[in-house]
CSV table of C-alpha atoms in Angstrom, one decimal:
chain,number,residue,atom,x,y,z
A,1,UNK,CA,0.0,0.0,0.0
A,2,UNK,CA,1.7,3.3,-1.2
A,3,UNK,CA,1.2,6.0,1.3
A,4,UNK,CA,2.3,9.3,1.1
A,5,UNK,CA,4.6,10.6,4.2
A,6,UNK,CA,2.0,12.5,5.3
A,7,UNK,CA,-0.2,10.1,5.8
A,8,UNK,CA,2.2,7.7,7.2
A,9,UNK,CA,3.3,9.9,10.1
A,10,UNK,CA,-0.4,10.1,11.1
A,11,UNK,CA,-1.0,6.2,10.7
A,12,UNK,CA,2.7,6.2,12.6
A,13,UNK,CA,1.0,8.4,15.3
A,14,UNK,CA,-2.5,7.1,15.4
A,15,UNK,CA,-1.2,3.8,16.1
A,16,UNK,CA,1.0,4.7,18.9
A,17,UNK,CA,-1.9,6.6,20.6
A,18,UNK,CA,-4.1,3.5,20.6
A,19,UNK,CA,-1.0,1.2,22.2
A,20,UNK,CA,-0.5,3.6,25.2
A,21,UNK,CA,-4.4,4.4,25.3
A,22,UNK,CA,-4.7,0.0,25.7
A,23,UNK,CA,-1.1,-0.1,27.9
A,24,UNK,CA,-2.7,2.9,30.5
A,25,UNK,CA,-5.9,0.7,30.9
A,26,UNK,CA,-4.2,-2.9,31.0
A,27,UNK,CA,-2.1,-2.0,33.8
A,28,UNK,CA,-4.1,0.1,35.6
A,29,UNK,CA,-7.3,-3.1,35.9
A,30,UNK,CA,-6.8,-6.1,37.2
A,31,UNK,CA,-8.3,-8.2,34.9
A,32,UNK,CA,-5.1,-10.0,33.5
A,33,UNK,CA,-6.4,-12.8,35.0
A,34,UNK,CA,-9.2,-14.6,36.5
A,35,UNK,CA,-11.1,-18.4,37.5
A,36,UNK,CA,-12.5,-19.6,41.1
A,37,UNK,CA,-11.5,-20.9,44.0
A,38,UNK,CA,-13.2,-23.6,45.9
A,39,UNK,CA,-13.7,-22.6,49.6
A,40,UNK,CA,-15.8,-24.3,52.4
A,41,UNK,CA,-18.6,-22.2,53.1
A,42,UNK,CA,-18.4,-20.0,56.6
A,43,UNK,CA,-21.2,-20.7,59.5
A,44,UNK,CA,-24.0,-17.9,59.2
A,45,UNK,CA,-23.6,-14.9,61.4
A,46,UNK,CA,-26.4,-12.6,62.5
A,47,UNK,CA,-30.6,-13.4,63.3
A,48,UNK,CA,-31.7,-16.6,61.5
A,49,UNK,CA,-34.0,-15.8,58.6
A,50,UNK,CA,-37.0,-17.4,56.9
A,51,UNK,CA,-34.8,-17.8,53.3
A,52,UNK,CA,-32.2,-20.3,53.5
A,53,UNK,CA,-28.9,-19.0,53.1
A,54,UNK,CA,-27.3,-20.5,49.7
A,55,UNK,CA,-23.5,-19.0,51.0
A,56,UNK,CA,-23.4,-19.6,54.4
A,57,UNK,CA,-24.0,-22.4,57.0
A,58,UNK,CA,-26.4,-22.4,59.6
A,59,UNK,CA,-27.2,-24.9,62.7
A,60,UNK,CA,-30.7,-26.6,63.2
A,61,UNK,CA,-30.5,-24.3,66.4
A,62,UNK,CA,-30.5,-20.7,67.0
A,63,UNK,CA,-28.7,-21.2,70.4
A,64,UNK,CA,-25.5,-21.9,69.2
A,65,UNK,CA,-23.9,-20.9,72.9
A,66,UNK,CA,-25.7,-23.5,74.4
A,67,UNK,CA,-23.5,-26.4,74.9
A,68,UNK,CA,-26.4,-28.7,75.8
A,69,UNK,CA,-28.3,-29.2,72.9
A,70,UNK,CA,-27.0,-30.7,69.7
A,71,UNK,CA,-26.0,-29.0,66.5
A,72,UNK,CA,-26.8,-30.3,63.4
A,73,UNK,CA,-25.7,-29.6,59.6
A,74,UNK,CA,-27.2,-30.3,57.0
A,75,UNK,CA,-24.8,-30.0,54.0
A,76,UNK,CA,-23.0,-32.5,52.9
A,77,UNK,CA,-20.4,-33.0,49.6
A,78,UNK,CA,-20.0,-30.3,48.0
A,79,UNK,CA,-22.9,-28.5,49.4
A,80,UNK,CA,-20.4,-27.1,52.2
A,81,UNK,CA,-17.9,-25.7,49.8
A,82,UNK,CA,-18.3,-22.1,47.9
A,83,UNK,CA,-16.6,-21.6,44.0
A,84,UNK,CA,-15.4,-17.9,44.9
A,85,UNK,CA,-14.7,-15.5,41.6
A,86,UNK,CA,-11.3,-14.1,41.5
A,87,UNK,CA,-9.5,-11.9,39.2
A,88,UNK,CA,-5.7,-10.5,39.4
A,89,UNK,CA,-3.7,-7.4,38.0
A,90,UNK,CA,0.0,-6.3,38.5
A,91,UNK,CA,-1.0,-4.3,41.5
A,92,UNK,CA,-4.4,-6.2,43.2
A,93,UNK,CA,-6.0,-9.6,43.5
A,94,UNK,CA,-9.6,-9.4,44.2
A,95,UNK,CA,-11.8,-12.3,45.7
A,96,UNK,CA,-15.4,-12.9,46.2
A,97,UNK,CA,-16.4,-11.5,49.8
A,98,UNK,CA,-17.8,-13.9,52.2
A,99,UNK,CA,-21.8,-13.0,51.5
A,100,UNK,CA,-20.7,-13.1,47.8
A,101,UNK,CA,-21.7,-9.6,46.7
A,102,UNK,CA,-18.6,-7.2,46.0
A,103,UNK,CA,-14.8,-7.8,46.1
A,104,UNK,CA,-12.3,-7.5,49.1
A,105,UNK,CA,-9.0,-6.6,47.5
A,106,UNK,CA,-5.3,-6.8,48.6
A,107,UNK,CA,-1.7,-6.5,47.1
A,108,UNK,CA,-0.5,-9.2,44.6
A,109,UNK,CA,3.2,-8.7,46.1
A,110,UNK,CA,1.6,-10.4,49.0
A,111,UNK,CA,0.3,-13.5,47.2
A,112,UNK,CA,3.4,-14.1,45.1
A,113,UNK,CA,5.9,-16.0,46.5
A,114,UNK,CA,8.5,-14.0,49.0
A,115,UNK,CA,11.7,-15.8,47.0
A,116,UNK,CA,10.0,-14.6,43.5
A,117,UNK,CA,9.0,-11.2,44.4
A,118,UNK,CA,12.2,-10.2,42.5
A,119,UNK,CA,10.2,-11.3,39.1
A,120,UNK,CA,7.4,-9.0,40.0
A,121,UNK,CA,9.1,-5.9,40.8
A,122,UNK,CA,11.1,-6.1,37.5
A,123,UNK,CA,8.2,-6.7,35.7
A,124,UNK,CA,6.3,-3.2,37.5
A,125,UNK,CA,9.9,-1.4,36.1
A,126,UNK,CA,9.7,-2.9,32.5
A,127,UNK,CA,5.7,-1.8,32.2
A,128,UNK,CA,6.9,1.6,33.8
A,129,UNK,CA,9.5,2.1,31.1
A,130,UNK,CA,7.2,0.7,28.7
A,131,UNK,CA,4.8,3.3,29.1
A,132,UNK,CA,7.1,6.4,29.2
A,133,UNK,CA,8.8,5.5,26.0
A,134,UNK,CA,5.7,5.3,24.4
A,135,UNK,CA,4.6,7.9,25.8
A,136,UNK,CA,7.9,9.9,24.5
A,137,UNK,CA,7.4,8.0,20.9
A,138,UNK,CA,4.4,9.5,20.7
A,139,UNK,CA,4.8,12.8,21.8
A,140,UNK,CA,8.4,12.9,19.2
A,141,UNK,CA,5.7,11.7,15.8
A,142,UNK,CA,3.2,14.7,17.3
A,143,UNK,CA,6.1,17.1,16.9
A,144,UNK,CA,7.3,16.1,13.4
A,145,UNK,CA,3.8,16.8,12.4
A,146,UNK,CA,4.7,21.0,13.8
A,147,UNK,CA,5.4,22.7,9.9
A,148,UNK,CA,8.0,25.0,12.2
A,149,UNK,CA,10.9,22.1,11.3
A,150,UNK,CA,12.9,21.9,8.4
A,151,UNK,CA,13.1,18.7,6.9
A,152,UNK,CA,16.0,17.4,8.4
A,153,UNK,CA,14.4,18.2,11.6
A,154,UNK,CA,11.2,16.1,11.0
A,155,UNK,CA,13.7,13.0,9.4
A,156,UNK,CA,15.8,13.4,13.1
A,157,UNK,CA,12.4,13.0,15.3
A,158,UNK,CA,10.8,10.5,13.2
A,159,UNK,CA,14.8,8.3,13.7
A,160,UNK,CA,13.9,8.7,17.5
A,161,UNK,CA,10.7,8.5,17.3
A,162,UNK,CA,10.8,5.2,15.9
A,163,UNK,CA,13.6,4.1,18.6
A,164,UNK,CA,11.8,5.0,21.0
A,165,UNK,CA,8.4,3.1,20.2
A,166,UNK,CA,10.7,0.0,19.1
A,167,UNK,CA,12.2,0.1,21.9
A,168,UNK,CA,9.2,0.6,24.4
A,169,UNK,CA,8.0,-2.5,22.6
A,170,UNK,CA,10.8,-4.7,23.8
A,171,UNK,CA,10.1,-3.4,27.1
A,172,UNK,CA,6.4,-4.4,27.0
A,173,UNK,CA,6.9,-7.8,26.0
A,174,UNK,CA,9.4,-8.9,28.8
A,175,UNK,CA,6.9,-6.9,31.2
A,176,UNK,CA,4.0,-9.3,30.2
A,177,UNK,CA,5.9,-12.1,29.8
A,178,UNK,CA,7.4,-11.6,33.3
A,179,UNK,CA,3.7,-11.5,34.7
A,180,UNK,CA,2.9,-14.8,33.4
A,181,UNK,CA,5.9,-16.0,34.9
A,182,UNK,CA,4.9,-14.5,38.0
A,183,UNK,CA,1.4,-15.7,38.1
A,184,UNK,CA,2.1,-19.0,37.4
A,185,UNK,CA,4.5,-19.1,40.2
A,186,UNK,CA,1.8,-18.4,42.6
A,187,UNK,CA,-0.5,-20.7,41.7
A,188,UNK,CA,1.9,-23.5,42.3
A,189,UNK,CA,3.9,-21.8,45.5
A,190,UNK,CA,1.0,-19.3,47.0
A,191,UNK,CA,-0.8,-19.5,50.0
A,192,UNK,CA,-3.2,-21.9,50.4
A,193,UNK,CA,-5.9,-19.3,51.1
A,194,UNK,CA,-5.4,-17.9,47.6
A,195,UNK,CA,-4.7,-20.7,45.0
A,196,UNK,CA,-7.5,-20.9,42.7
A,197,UNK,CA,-9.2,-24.2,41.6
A,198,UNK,CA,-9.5,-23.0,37.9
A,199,UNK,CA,-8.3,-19.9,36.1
A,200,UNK,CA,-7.9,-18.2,32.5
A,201,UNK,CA,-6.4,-15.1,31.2
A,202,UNK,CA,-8.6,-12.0,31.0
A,203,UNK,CA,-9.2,-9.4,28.8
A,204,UNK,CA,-6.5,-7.0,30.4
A,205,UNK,CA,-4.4,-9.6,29.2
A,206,UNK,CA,-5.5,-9.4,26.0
A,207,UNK,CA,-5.3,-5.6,26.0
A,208,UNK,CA,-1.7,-5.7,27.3
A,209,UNK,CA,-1.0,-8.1,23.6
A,210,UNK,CA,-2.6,-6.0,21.4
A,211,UNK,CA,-1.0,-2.6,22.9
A,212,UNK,CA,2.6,-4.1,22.2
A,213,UNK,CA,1.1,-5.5,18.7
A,214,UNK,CA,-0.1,-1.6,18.0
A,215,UNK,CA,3.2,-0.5,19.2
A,216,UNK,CA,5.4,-2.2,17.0
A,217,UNK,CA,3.7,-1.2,14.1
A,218,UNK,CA,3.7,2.1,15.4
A,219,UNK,CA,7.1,1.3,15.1
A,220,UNK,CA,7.5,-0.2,12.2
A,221,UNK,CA,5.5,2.4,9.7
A,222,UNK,CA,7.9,5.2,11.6
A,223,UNK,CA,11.1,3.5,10.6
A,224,UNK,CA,9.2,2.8,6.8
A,225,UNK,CA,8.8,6.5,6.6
A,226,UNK,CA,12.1,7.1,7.6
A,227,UNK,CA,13.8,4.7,5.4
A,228,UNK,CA,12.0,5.6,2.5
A,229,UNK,CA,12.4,9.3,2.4
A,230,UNK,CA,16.7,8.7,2.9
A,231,UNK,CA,16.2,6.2,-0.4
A,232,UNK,CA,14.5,9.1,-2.1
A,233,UNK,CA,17.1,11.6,-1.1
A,234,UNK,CA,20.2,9.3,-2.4
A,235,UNK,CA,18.2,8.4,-5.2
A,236,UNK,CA,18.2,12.3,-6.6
A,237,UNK,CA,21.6,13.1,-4.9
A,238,UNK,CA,22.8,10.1,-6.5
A,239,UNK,CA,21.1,11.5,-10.3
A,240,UNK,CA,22.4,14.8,-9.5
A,241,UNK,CA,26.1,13.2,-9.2
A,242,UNK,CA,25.5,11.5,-12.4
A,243,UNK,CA,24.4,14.8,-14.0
A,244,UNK,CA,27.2,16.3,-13.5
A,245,UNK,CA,29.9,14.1,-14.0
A,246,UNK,CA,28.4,13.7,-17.9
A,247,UNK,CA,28.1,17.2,-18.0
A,248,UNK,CA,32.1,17.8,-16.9
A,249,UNK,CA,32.4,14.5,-19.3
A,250,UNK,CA,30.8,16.9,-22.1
A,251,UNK,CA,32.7,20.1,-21.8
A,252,UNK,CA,36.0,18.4,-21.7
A,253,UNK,CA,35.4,17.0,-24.9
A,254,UNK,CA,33.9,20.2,-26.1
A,255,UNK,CA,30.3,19.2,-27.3
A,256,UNK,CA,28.3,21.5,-27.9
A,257,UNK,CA,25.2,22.7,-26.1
A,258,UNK,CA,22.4,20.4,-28.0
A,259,UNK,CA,23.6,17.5,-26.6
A,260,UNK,CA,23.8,18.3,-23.1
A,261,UNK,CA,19.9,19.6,-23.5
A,262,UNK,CA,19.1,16.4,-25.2
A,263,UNK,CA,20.5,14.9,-21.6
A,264,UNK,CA,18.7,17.1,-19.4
A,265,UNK,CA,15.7,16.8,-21.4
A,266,UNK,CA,15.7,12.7,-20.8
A,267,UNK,CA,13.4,10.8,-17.9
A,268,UNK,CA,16.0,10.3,-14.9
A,269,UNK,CA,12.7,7.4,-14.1
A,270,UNK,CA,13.1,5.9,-17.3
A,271,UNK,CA,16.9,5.7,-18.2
A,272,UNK,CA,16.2,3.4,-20.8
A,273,UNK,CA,13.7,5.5,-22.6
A,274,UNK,CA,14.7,7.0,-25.9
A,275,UNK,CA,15.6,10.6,-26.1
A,276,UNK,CA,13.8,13.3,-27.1
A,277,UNK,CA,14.6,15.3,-30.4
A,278,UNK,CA,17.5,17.5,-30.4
A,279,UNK,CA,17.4,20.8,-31.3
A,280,UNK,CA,18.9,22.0,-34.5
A,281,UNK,CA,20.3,25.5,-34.1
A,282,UNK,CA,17.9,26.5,-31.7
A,283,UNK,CA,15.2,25.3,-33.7
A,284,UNK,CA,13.6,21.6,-34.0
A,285,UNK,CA,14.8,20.2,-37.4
A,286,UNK,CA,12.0,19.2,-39.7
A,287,UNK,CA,10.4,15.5,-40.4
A,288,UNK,CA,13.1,12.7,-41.4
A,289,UNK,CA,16.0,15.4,-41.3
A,290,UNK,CA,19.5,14.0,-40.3
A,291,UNK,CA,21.9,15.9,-37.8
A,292,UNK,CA,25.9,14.8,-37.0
A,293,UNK,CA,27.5,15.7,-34.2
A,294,UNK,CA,31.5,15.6,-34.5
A,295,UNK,CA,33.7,14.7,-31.6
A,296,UNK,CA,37.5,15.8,-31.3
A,297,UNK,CA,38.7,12.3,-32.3
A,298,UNK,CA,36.5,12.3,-35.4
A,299,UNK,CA,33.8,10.1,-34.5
A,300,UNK,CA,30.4,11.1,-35.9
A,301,UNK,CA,27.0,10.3,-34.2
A,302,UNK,CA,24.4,10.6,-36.5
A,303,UNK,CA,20.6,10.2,-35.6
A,304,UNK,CA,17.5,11.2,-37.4
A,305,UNK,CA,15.0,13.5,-35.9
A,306,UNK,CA,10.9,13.5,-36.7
A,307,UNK,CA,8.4,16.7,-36.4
């Protein structure tokens, strides 16, 4: 798809506002990931009620200080155990509360294992550094769109522009890939009032993937822009060199002026393309006419020109 660099630098900067837009709301949720945990269900607290309570258990008796009298419980199997929700972020694990409406939260440093919170503090750095180079890619592309810069100028942001967001990806993917480490770990070596019976990744998770996916295309159409506006540059430089090394070719052998204009005249695209018809004393010889051009050694190049 041929874009033109104007439109790339806005695809370039679109692109890296949507990964730090998903990257912002992946690490700031703790949704990453998320499945049950089997618990057994906690005696009932409080007045006994008319509606059975589904979370709790509860004695055939109200007078449960009364050593006398017999208690009695009617659950059995899996009746007596709950399947709590949980989900987990960099930052908080949430549970199910005991009465199984809302969340009680605390710090995932505190459910990862005390030998492995190494892992997790690395991987809070590399989403830190993820986010600020993005950040900085982003806010180098907004920049080079400012008409205040020379060319140059806008070629030297959009280089560091795309360093930056290349490298921010890097960063991202060793942050993620650190939490899954991380995670893992916990499930196996945690304490045994956290370890969940079943669990999947989330859609933070997901988020966190396609912000580094964004991000390194981000990348990749910045360094594409880049790279292809250098090639055109040494591409005319490069004709330009060519131009005039005929040209000082030319008037050392003292041709005369037709032929360089017969040179200039010619598609620098198309270097195989015939030549146009020279000019014949300032004017355009007439149909079928033959012109000669003599050199200094006393070669003769002869061509026939057409109206």
């Amino acid at each position: 798809m041929r874009l033109e660099r104007g439109r790339r630098a806005s695809l370039a900067l679109t692109l890296n506002f949507l990964a730090f837009a998903f990257a912002l709301s992946a690490v700031t949720t703790s949704y990453w990931c998320e499945g049950t945990r089997k618990v057994p269900k906690p005696f009932c607290t409080g007045p006994p009620v008319k509606v059975k309570q589904w979370f709790c258990i509860r004695f055939n008796s109200s007078n449960i200080n009364d050593s006398r009298l017999v208690q009695y419980i009617f659950e059995t199997g899996e009746e007596k155990f709950l399947m709590r929700k949980f989900h987990t972020g960099i930052f908080f694990s949430c549970e199910q509360a005991a009465d199984m409406n809302g969340f009680d939260c605390r710090d995932f440093s505190e459910i990862a294992p005390e030998h492995e919170r190494g892992v997790l503090w690395l991987c809070i750095v590399a989403e830190s550094l993820y986010l600020t180079l993005l950040f900085a890619g982003g806010a180098l592309m907004a920049m080079e769109q400012c008409p205040c810069f020379s060319i140059m100028n806008k070629l030297k942001l959009s280089a560091f522009a795309a360093l930056c967001t290349a490298l921010s990806g890097l960063c991202g993917m060793v942050a993620h890939m650190m939490f899954t480490t991380i995670f893992q770990l916990a499930v196996a070596m945690g304490p045994e009032d956290w370890r969940p019976k079943t669990w999947d990744y989330s859609w933070s998770y997901a988020l966190a993937w396609g912000s580094f996916g964004t991000c390194m295309g981000s990348a990749v159409t910045a360094l594409n822009r880049y790279t292809k506006t250098i090639m055109e540059f040494k591409y005319k430089r490069r004709n330009i060199e060519k131009s005039l090394m005929i040209k000082q070719k030319m008037m050392e052998l003292d041709l005369p002026d037709q032929v360089w204009d017969m040179y200039l005249t010619s598609d620098p695209a198309d270097p195989e393309a015939p030549p146009p018809d020279p000019p014949a004393n300032g004017l355009k010889p007439s149909t079928g006419t033959t012109y000669e051009v003599e050199l200094e050694d006393g070669a003769e190049t002869q061509g026939e020109a057409y109206c």
